[in-house]
PDB file of C-alpha atoms in Angstrom:
ATOM      1  CA  MET A  88     -67.091  -2.937 -61.362  1.00 49.00           C
ATOM      2  CA  ALA A  89     -66.569   0.178 -63.478  1.00 48.00           C
ATOM      3  CA  LEU A  90     -66.953  -1.844 -66.668  1.00 43.00           C
ATOM      4  CA  GLN A  91     -70.118  -3.449 -65.349  1.00 47.00           C
ATOM      5  CA  SER A  92     -71.508  -0.017 -64.501  1.00 47.00           C
ATOM      6  CA  VAL A  93     -70.807   1.203 -68.029  1.00 42.00           C
ATOM      7  CA  ILE A  94     -72.447  -1.883 -69.548  1.00 46.00           C
ATOM      8  CA  ARG A  95     -75.465  -1.483 -67.264  1.00 49.00           C
ATOM      9  CA  ALA A  96     -75.760   2.187 -68.292  1.00 49.00           C
ATOM     10  CA  ILE A  97     -75.717   1.243 -71.980  1.00 51.00           C
ATOM     11  CA  TYR A  98     -77.804  -1.914 -71.647  1.00 67.00           C
ATOM     12  CA  PRO A  99     -80.023  -1.550 -68.570  1.00 80.00           C
ATOM     13  CA  ALA A 100     -81.675  -4.662 -67.158  1.00 87.00           C
ATOM     14  CA  GLN A 101     -85.125  -5.232 -68.632  1.00 91.00           C
ATOM     15  CA  CYS A 102     -88.004  -7.569 -67.923  1.00 92.00           C
ATOM     16  CA  LEU A 103     -87.790 -10.901 -69.769  1.00 92.00           C
ATOM     17  CA  ILE A 104     -91.266 -10.294 -71.208  1.00 90.00           C
ATOM     18  CA  CYS A 105     -91.760  -6.539 -71.576  1.00 90.00           C
ATOM     19  CA  ASP A 106     -89.426  -3.541 -71.791  1.00 81.00           C
ATOM     20  CA  THR A 107     -89.866  -2.450 -68.171  1.00 90.00           C
ATOM     21  CA  LEU A 108     -86.580  -1.812 -66.381  1.00 91.00           C
ATOM     22  CA  THR A 109     -85.699  -4.253 -63.596  1.00 87.00           C
ATOM     23  CA  GLU A 110     -83.131  -4.247 -60.807  1.00 79.00           C
ATOM     24  CA  GLU A 111     -81.515  -7.475 -62.029  1.00 83.00           C
ATOM     25  CA  ASP A 112     -80.749  -9.091 -65.366  1.00 83.00           C
ATOM     26  CA  PHE A 113     -82.892 -12.025 -66.500  1.00 83.00           C
ATOM     27  CA  ALA A 114     -85.783 -11.110 -64.215  1.00 89.00           C
ATOM     28  CA  LEU A 115     -89.479 -10.307 -64.513  1.00 92.00           C
ATOM     29  CA  CYS A 116     -90.986  -6.973 -63.613  1.00 94.00           C
ATOM     30  CA  GLY A 117     -93.584  -6.898 -60.861  1.00 93.00           C
ATOM     31  CA  SER A 118     -96.515  -6.833 -63.265  1.00 93.00           C
ATOM     32  CA  CYS A 119     -95.316  -9.756 -65.408  1.00 94.00           C
ATOM     33  CA  TRP A 120     -94.362 -11.749 -62.308  1.00 93.00           C
ATOM     34  CA  ALA A 121     -97.901 -11.333 -60.969  1.00 94.00           C
ATOM     35  CA  GLN A 122     -99.324 -12.556 -64.289  1.00 94.00           C
ATOM     36  CA  THR A 123     -97.042 -15.606 -64.450  1.00 96.00           C
ATOM     37  CA  PRO A 124     -98.792 -18.607 -62.846  1.00 96.00           C
ATOM     38  CA  PHE A 125     -95.937 -20.044 -60.805  1.00 97.00           C
ATOM     39  CA  VAL A 126     -96.955 -23.179 -58.917  1.00 96.00           C
ATOM     40  CA  THR A 127     -96.886 -22.993 -55.124  1.00 93.00           C
ATOM     41  CA  GLY A 128     -98.596 -24.710 -52.220  1.00 93.00           C
ATOM     42  CA  LEU A 129    -100.074 -28.200 -52.353  1.00 94.00           C
ATOM     43  CA  VAL A 130     -99.452 -29.985 -55.657  1.00 96.00           C
ATOM     44  CA  CYS A 131    -100.113 -33.333 -57.282  1.00 96.00           C
ATOM     45  CA  ASP A 132     -97.212 -35.597 -56.381  1.00 96.00           C
ATOM     46  CA  ALA A 133     -97.127 -37.087 -59.885  1.00 97.00           C
ATOM     47  CA  CYS A 134     -97.309 -34.033 -62.169  1.00 96.00           C
ATOM     48  CA  GLY A 135     -97.081 -30.905 -60.018  1.00 96.00           C
ATOM     49  CA  THR A 136    -100.565 -29.545 -60.746  1.00 96.00           C
ATOM     50  CA  PRO A 137    -101.637 -27.183 -57.930  1.00 95.00           C
ATOM     51  CA  LEU A 138    -104.366 -28.572 -55.690  1.00 94.00           C
ATOM     52  CA  PRO A 139    -106.616 -27.139 -52.980  1.00 91.00           C
ATOM     53  CA  GLY A 140    -105.552 -28.052 -49.467  1.00 85.00           C
ATOM     54  CA  GLU A 141    -102.647 -27.721 -47.083  1.00 79.00           C
ATOM     55  CA  GLU A 142     -99.081 -27.905 -48.322  1.00 75.00           C
ATOM     56  CA  GLU A 143     -98.204 -30.262 -45.461  1.00 67.00           C
ATOM     57  CA  ASP A 144    -100.249 -33.022 -47.111  1.00 68.00           C
ATOM     58  CA  SER A 145     -98.205 -35.527 -49.101  1.00 73.00           C
ATOM     59  CA  ASP A 146     -98.697 -38.168 -51.787  1.00 85.00           C
ATOM     60  CA  VAL A 147    -101.793 -36.370 -53.113  1.00 94.00           C
ATOM     61  CA  LEU A 148    -102.771 -36.898 -56.755  1.00 95.00           C
ATOM     62  CA  CYS A 149    -104.854 -34.810 -59.139  1.00 94.00           C
ATOM     63  CA  ASP A 150    -107.907 -36.360 -60.827  1.00 94.00           C
ATOM     64  CA  GLU A 151    -105.998 -37.053 -64.044  1.00 94.00           C
ATOM     65  CA  CYS A 152    -103.093 -38.794 -62.323  1.00 95.00           C
ATOM     66  CA  MET A 153    -105.529 -40.922 -60.330  1.00 95.00           C
ATOM     67  CA  GLN A 154    -107.038 -42.117 -63.612  1.00 94.00           C
ATOM     68  CA  ILE A 155    -103.761 -42.653 -65.508  1.00 93.00           C
ATOM     69  CA  ALA A 156    -100.973 -44.761 -64.034  1.00 92.00           C
ATOM     70  CA  ARG A 157     -97.775 -42.742 -64.349  1.00 96.00           C
ATOM     71  CA  PRO A 158     -94.599 -44.750 -65.040  1.00 97.00           C
ATOM     72  CA  TRP A 159     -92.489 -42.289 -63.062  1.00 98.00           C
ATOM     73  CA  HIS A 160     -92.017 -41.889 -59.308  1.00 97.00           C
ATOM     74  CA  LYS A 161     -92.798 -38.210 -58.727  1.00 97.00           C
ATOM     75  CA  GLY A 162     -93.246 -35.096 -60.848  1.00 98.00           C
ATOM     76  CA  ARG A 163     -93.123 -31.336 -60.430  1.00 98.00           C
ATOM     77  CA  THR A 164     -93.664 -28.261 -62.611  1.00 98.00           C
ATOM     78  CA  ALA A 165     -92.625 -24.634 -62.231  1.00 98.00           C
ATOM     79  CA  MET A 166     -95.732 -22.959 -63.678  1.00 98.00           C
ATOM     80  CA  LEU A 167     -99.027 -23.499 -65.424  1.00 97.00           C
ATOM     81  CA  TYR A 168     -99.234 -23.311 -69.208  1.00 97.00           C
ATOM     82  CA  GLN A 169    -101.463 -20.250 -69.318  1.00 95.00           C
ATOM     83  CA  ASP A 170    -101.220 -16.443 -69.352  1.00 93.00           C
ATOM     84  CA  LYS A 171     -97.577 -15.325 -69.132  1.00 95.00           C
ATOM     85  CA  GLY A 172     -96.534 -18.919 -68.468  1.00 96.00           C
ATOM     86  CA  ARG A 173     -97.700 -19.890 -71.945  1.00 96.00           C
ATOM     87  CA  HIS A 174     -96.101 -16.770 -73.433  1.00 95.00           C
ATOM     88  CA  LEU A 175     -92.718 -17.600 -71.901  1.00 96.00           C
ATOM     89  CA  THR A 176     -92.864 -21.269 -72.889  1.00 97.00           C
ATOM     90  CA  LEU A 177     -93.682 -20.492 -76.518  1.00 96.00           C
ATOM     91  CA  ALA A 178     -90.990 -17.814 -76.629  1.00 96.00           C
ATOM     92  CA  LEU A 179     -88.401 -20.432 -75.711  1.00 96.00           C
ATOM     93  CA  LYS A 180     -89.851 -23.182 -77.891  1.00 93.00           C
ATOM     94  CA  HIS A 181     -90.632 -21.281 -81.084  1.00 91.00           C
ATOM     95  CA  GLY A 182     -89.309 -17.744 -80.617  1.00 91.00           C
ATOM     96  CA  ASP A 183     -85.545 -18.389 -80.497  1.00 92.00           C
ATOM     97  CA  ARG A 184     -85.464 -16.981 -76.952  1.00 94.00           C
ATOM     98  CA  THR A 185     -82.776 -19.385 -75.803  1.00 95.00           C
ATOM     99  CA  ASP A 186     -81.718 -16.774 -73.235  1.00 94.00           C
ATOM    100  CA  LEU A 187     -84.828 -17.701 -71.259  1.00 96.00           C
ATOM    101  CA  SER A 188     -83.497 -21.163 -70.433  1.00 97.00           C
ATOM    102  CA  GLY A 189     -81.218 -19.738 -67.723  1.00 96.00           C
ATOM    103  CA  PRO A 190     -83.877 -18.158 -65.492  1.00 96.00           C
ATOM    104  CA  MET A 191     -86.311 -20.944 -66.333  1.00 97.00           C
ATOM    105  CA  GLY A 192     -83.795 -23.441 -64.977  1.00 98.00           C
ATOM    106  CA  VAL A 193     -83.718 -21.465 -61.733  1.00 97.00           C
ATOM    107  CA  TRP A 194     -87.527 -21.576 -61.446  1.00 97.00           C
ATOM    108  CA  MET A 195     -87.577 -25.308 -62.150  1.00 98.00           C
ATOM    109  CA  ALA A 196     -84.792 -26.075 -59.696  1.00 98.00           C
ATOM    110  CA  ARG A 197     -86.760 -24.331 -56.935  1.00 97.00           C
ATOM    111  CA  VAL A 198     -89.540 -26.930 -57.122  1.00 97.00           C
ATOM    112  CA  ALA A 199     -87.308 -29.953 -57.717  1.00 98.00           C
ATOM    113  CA  GLY A 200     -86.426 -30.650 -54.079  1.00 96.00           C
ATOM    114  CA  PRO A 201     -88.856 -33.564 -53.508  1.00 95.00           C
ATOM    115  CA  LEU A 202     -87.551 -35.288 -56.652  1.00 97.00           C
ATOM    116  CA  LEU A 203     -83.841 -35.387 -55.872  1.00 97.00           C
ATOM    117  CA  SER A 204     -82.006 -38.539 -54.913  1.00 94.00           C
ATOM    118  CA  ASP A 205     -78.461 -39.863 -54.759  1.00 89.00           C
ATOM    119  CA  ASP A 206     -76.687 -40.697 -58.006  1.00 91.00           C
ATOM    120  CA  MET A 207     -79.226 -38.725 -60.072  1.00 97.00           C
ATOM    121  CA  VAL A 208     -78.595 -37.560 -63.630  1.00 98.00           C
ATOM    122  CA  VAL A 209     -80.607 -35.023 -65.633  1.00 98.00           C
ATOM    123  CA  VAL A 210     -81.956 -36.197 -68.999  1.00 98.00           C
ATOM    124  CA  PRO A 211     -84.022 -34.119 -71.464  1.00 98.00           C
ATOM    125  CA  VAL A 212     -86.867 -35.303 -73.659  1.00 98.00           C
ATOM    126  CA  PRO A 213     -85.343 -35.663 -77.151  1.00 96.00           C
ATOM    127  CA  LEU A 214     -86.347 -34.104 -80.464  1.00 94.00           C
ATOM    128  CA  HIS A 215     -86.362 -36.029 -83.726  1.00 91.00           C
ATOM    129  CA  TRP A 216     -83.352 -35.016 -85.816  1.00 91.00           C
ATOM    130  CA  THR A 217     -85.524 -33.469 -88.527  1.00 91.00           C
ATOM    131  CA  ARG A 218     -87.238 -31.179 -86.058  1.00 88.00           C
ATOM    132  CA  LEU A 219     -83.934 -30.382 -84.374  1.00 88.00           C
ATOM    133  CA  PHE A 220     -82.472 -29.460 -87.777  1.00 88.00           C
ATOM    134  CA  ARG A 221     -85.272 -26.961 -88.410  1.00 89.00           C
ATOM    135  CA  ARG A 222     -85.383 -25.489 -84.899  1.00 88.00           C
ATOM    136  CA  ARG A 223     -81.590 -25.624 -84.393  1.00 91.00           C
ATOM    137  CA  TYR A 224     -81.932 -26.394 -80.674  1.00 95.00           C
ATOM    138  CA  ASN A 225     -83.824 -28.674 -78.326  1.00 96.00           C
ATOM    139  CA  GLN A 226     -85.566 -26.507 -75.743  1.00 97.00           C
ATOM    140  CA  ALA A 227     -85.801 -29.446 -73.323  1.00 98.00           C
ATOM    141  CA  ALA A 228     -82.037 -29.943 -73.541  1.00 98.00           C
ATOM    142  CA  LEU A 229     -81.410 -26.262 -72.796  1.00 98.00           C
ATOM    143  CA  LEU A 230     -83.685 -26.491 -69.758  1.00 98.00           C
ATOM    144  CA  ALA A 231     -82.043 -29.728 -68.610  1.00 98.00           C
ATOM    145  CA  GLN A 232     -78.583 -28.195 -68.789  1.00 98.00           C
ATOM    146  CA  SER A 233     -79.747 -25.129 -66.865  1.00 98.00           C
ATOM    147  CA  VAL A 234     -81.443 -27.258 -64.190  1.00 98.00           C
ATOM    148  CA  ALA A 235     -78.342 -29.452 -63.885  1.00 98.00           C
ATOM    149  CA  ARG A 236     -76.174 -26.388 -63.275  1.00 98.00           C
ATOM    150  CA  GLN A 237     -78.525 -25.108 -60.600  1.00 98.00           C
ATOM    151  CA  LEU A 238     -78.704 -28.469 -58.807  1.00 98.00           C
ATOM    152  CA  ASN A 239     -75.049 -29.403 -59.384  1.00 97.00           C
ATOM    153  CA  LEU A 240     -76.053 -32.627 -61.126  1.00 98.00           C
ATOM    154  CA  PRO A 241     -74.589 -34.290 -64.234  1.00 97.00           C
ATOM    155  CA  CYS A 242     -76.568 -33.869 -67.444  1.00 97.00           C
ATOM    156  CA  ARG A 243     -76.876 -36.465 -70.213  1.00 96.00           C
ATOM    157  CA  PRO A 244     -78.411 -34.456 -73.095  1.00 96.00           C
ATOM    158  CA  ASP A 245     -78.076 -37.336 -75.599  1.00 95.00           C
ATOM    159  CA  ALA A 246     -79.211 -40.216 -73.372  1.00 97.00           C
ATOM    160  CA  LEU A 247     -82.518 -40.550 -75.227  1.00 97.00           C
ATOM    161  CA  ILE A 248     -83.108 -40.641 -78.988  1.00 96.00           C
ATOM    162  CA  ARG A 249     -86.328 -39.954 -80.852  1.00 94.00           C
ATOM    163  CA  VAL A 250     -86.238 -42.754 -83.406  1.00 92.00           C
ATOM    164  CA  LYS A 251     -89.667 -42.119 -84.903  1.00 86.00           C
ATOM    165  CA  ARG A 252     -90.855 -38.764 -86.211  1.00 84.00           C
ATOM    166  CA  THR A 253     -94.335 -37.974 -84.923  1.00 80.00           C
ATOM    167  CA  GLN A 254     -96.786 -35.310 -85.989  1.00 73.00           C
ATOM    168  CA  LYS A 255     -97.391 -32.309 -83.777  1.00 72.00           C
ATOM    169  CA  MET A 256     -99.598 -33.428 -80.915  1.00 68.00           C
ATOM    170  CA  GLU A 257    -101.588 -30.264 -80.170  1.00 68.00           C
ATOM    171  CA  LYS A 258    -104.836 -31.538 -81.722  1.00 66.00           C
ATOM    172  CA  PHE A 259    -104.413 -35.204 -80.801  1.00 72.00           C
ATOM    173  CA  SER A 260    -106.635 -36.826 -78.192  1.00 77.00           C
ATOM    174  CA  ARG A 261    -105.025 -38.343 -75.117  1.00 79.00           C
ATOM    175  CA  ASP A 262    -105.261 -41.890 -76.463  1.00 80.00           C
ATOM    176  CA  ALA A 263    -103.965 -40.814 -79.866  1.00 86.00           C
ATOM    177  CA  ARG A 264    -100.934 -39.195 -78.282  1.00 84.00           C
ATOM    178  CA  PHE A 265    -100.022 -42.360 -76.393  1.00 83.00           C
ATOM    179  CA  ALA A 266    -100.509 -44.458 -79.538  1.00 86.00           C
ATOM    180  CA  ALA A 267     -98.413 -42.132 -81.707  1.00 81.00           C
ATOM    181  CA  LEU A 268     -95.515 -42.239 -79.248  1.00 86.00           C
ATOM    182  CA  ASP A 269     -95.433 -46.012 -78.940  1.00 83.00           C
ATOM    183  CA  GLY A 270     -91.868 -47.017 -79.783  1.00 86.00           C
ATOM    184  CA  ALA A 271     -90.923 -43.454 -80.736  1.00 88.00           C
ATOM    185  CA  ILE A 272     -88.181 -43.015 -78.149  1.00 95.00           C
ATOM    186  CA  SER A 273     -85.173 -45.217 -77.479  1.00 95.00           C
ATOM    187  CA  ILE A 274     -82.063 -45.182 -75.346  1.00 96.00           C
ATOM    188  CA  ASN A 275     -78.740 -44.075 -76.808  1.00 95.00           C
ATOM    189  CA  PRO A 276     -76.484 -47.150 -76.755  1.00 91.00           C
ATOM    190  CA  LYS A 277     -73.635 -44.909 -75.606  1.00 90.00           C
ATOM    191  CA  ALA A 278     -75.564 -43.608 -72.590  1.00 89.00           C
ATOM    192  CA  SER A 279     -74.203 -44.782 -69.240  1.00 87.00           C
ATOM    193  CA  ILE A 280     -77.258 -44.439 -67.035  1.00 92.00           C
ATOM    194  CA  ALA A 281     -77.944 -47.982 -65.836  1.00 92.00           C
ATOM    195  CA  ASN A 282     -78.441 -48.231 -62.066  1.00 94.00           C
ATOM    196  CA  LYS A 283     -78.886 -44.457 -61.785  1.00 96.00           C
ATOM    197  CA  SER A 284     -81.928 -42.354 -60.960  1.00 97.00           C
ATOM    198  CA  VAL A 285     -83.039 -39.915 -63.646  1.00 98.00           C
ATOM    199  CA  LEU A 286     -84.561 -36.446 -63.514  1.00 98.00           C
ATOM    200  CA  LEU A 287     -86.437 -36.279 -66.832  1.00 98.00           C
ATOM    201  CA  VAL A 288     -86.884 -32.698 -68.083  1.00 98.00           C
ATOM    202  CA  ASP A 289     -89.312 -31.266 -70.646  1.00 98.00           C
ATOM    203  CA  ASP A 290     -90.855 -27.893 -71.407  1.00 97.00           C
ATOM    204  CA  VAL A 291     -94.575 -28.767 -71.188  1.00 97.00           C
ATOM    205  CA  MET A 292     -96.578 -31.686 -69.841  1.00 97.00           C
ATOM    206  CA  THR A 293    -100.043 -32.088 -71.356  1.00 94.00           C
ATOM    207  CA  THR A 294    -101.244 -35.702 -71.211  1.00 93.00           C
ATOM    208  CA  GLY A 295     -97.910 -37.126 -70.115  1.00 94.00           C
ATOM    209  CA  ALA A 296     -97.611 -39.355 -73.192  1.00 94.00           C
ATOM    210  CA  THR A 297     -94.149 -38.093 -74.160  1.00 95.00           C
ATOM    211  CA  LEU A 298     -92.830 -38.405 -70.617  1.00 97.00           C
ATOM    212  CA  ALA A 299     -94.282 -41.921 -70.392  1.00 96.00           C
ATOM    213  CA  ALA A 300     -92.554 -42.976 -73.616  1.00 96.00           C
ATOM    214  CA  CYS A 301     -89.258 -41.650 -72.285  1.00 97.00           C
ATOM    215  CA  CYS A 302     -89.772 -43.465 -68.983  1.00 97.00           C
ATOM    216  CA  GLU A 303     -90.336 -46.738 -70.798  1.00 96.00           C
ATOM    217  CA  ALA A 304     -87.028 -46.381 -72.642  1.00 96.00           C
ATOM    218  CA  LEU A 305     -85.214 -45.388 -69.450  1.00 97.00           C
ATOM    219  CA  HIS A 306     -86.598 -48.314 -67.467  1.00 96.00           C
ATOM    220  CA  HIS A 307     -85.563 -50.696 -70.244  1.00 94.00           C
ATOM    221  CA  ALA A 308     -82.065 -49.225 -69.947  1.00 95.00           C
ATOM    222  CA  GLY A 309     -81.931 -50.236 -66.291  1.00 95.00           C
ATOM    223  CA  VAL A 310     -82.373 -46.940 -64.454  1.00 96.00           C
ATOM    224  CA  THR A 311     -83.504 -47.343 -60.862  1.00 96.00           C
ATOM    225  CA  GLN A 312     -86.046 -44.511 -60.754  1.00 97.00           C
ATOM    226  CA  VAL A 313     -87.408 -41.689 -62.914  1.00 98.00           C
ATOM    227  CA  CYS A 314     -88.834 -38.374 -61.706  1.00 98.00           C
ATOM    228  CA  THR A 315     -90.156 -35.712 -64.069  1.00 98.00           C
ATOM    229  CA  LEU A 316     -89.592 -31.971 -64.007  1.00 98.00           C
ATOM    230  CA  THR A 317     -91.328 -29.640 -66.467  1.00 98.00           C
ATOM    231  CA  LEU A 318     -91.322 -25.917 -67.010  1.00 98.00           C
ATOM    232  CA  ALA A 319     -95.109 -25.772 -67.461  1.00 98.00           C
ATOM    233  CA  ARG A 320     -98.134 -27.987 -66.946  1.00 97.00           C
ATOM    234  CA  ALA A 321    -101.195 -27.744 -69.157  1.00 94.00           C
ATOM    235  CA  ALA A 322    -103.909 -28.351 -66.580  1.00 76.00           C
ATOM    236  CA  LYS A 323    -107.560 -27.741 -65.980  1.00 67.00           C
ATOM    237  CA  ASP A 324    -108.600 -25.123 -63.451  1.00 52.00           C
ATOM    238  CA  THR A 325    -108.472 -26.479 -59.927  1.00 42.00           C
TER     239      THR A 325
END
């Protein structure tokens, strides 16, 4: 305890976003917490987008998920990809803030309850090896490992392989994203996930094209069910 007190005196706990002191390590200050769009209440059962209505309702879909058939069973997200949610996501993805994956895994695990099933394994969306070489880490894999620790589930970080390098998708239309990802993701022959349910983890869901490509590979590998869990959802205002 004395050593911890000395360390805390030298390195006081600070907000993950700003320099404001906090009571706990790896936490947000009150102001940043209020500006982070965590998802609560009624959500789309397929992607986690917040919806108007009562939380007791079930099997409700957002407009986008009613228009696009999702190849997964259920989906949830921890926050919206806007304001501080976007700031945090980009800090992990492009800012070398790998320390954020720990608390992010806690936030994601809190919304994962409706997705969990027996014999479930956690699998991240893969990066192509060239992108992984430049970035040095796969943010989805870090999140998957953190979520798996929180939920006491096994993690298979190498279950999926990105066999085709695709361009960055930010400016692609929805249809172009799905077309670009056709055949881009495959199962690792060494992965032992047949007859298991999978919790598929990624940092951001936009159109769902990447998650869909992963689901296709997982279903071909013989998994029984796929649910998706993302840190953030890029969604229209509800």
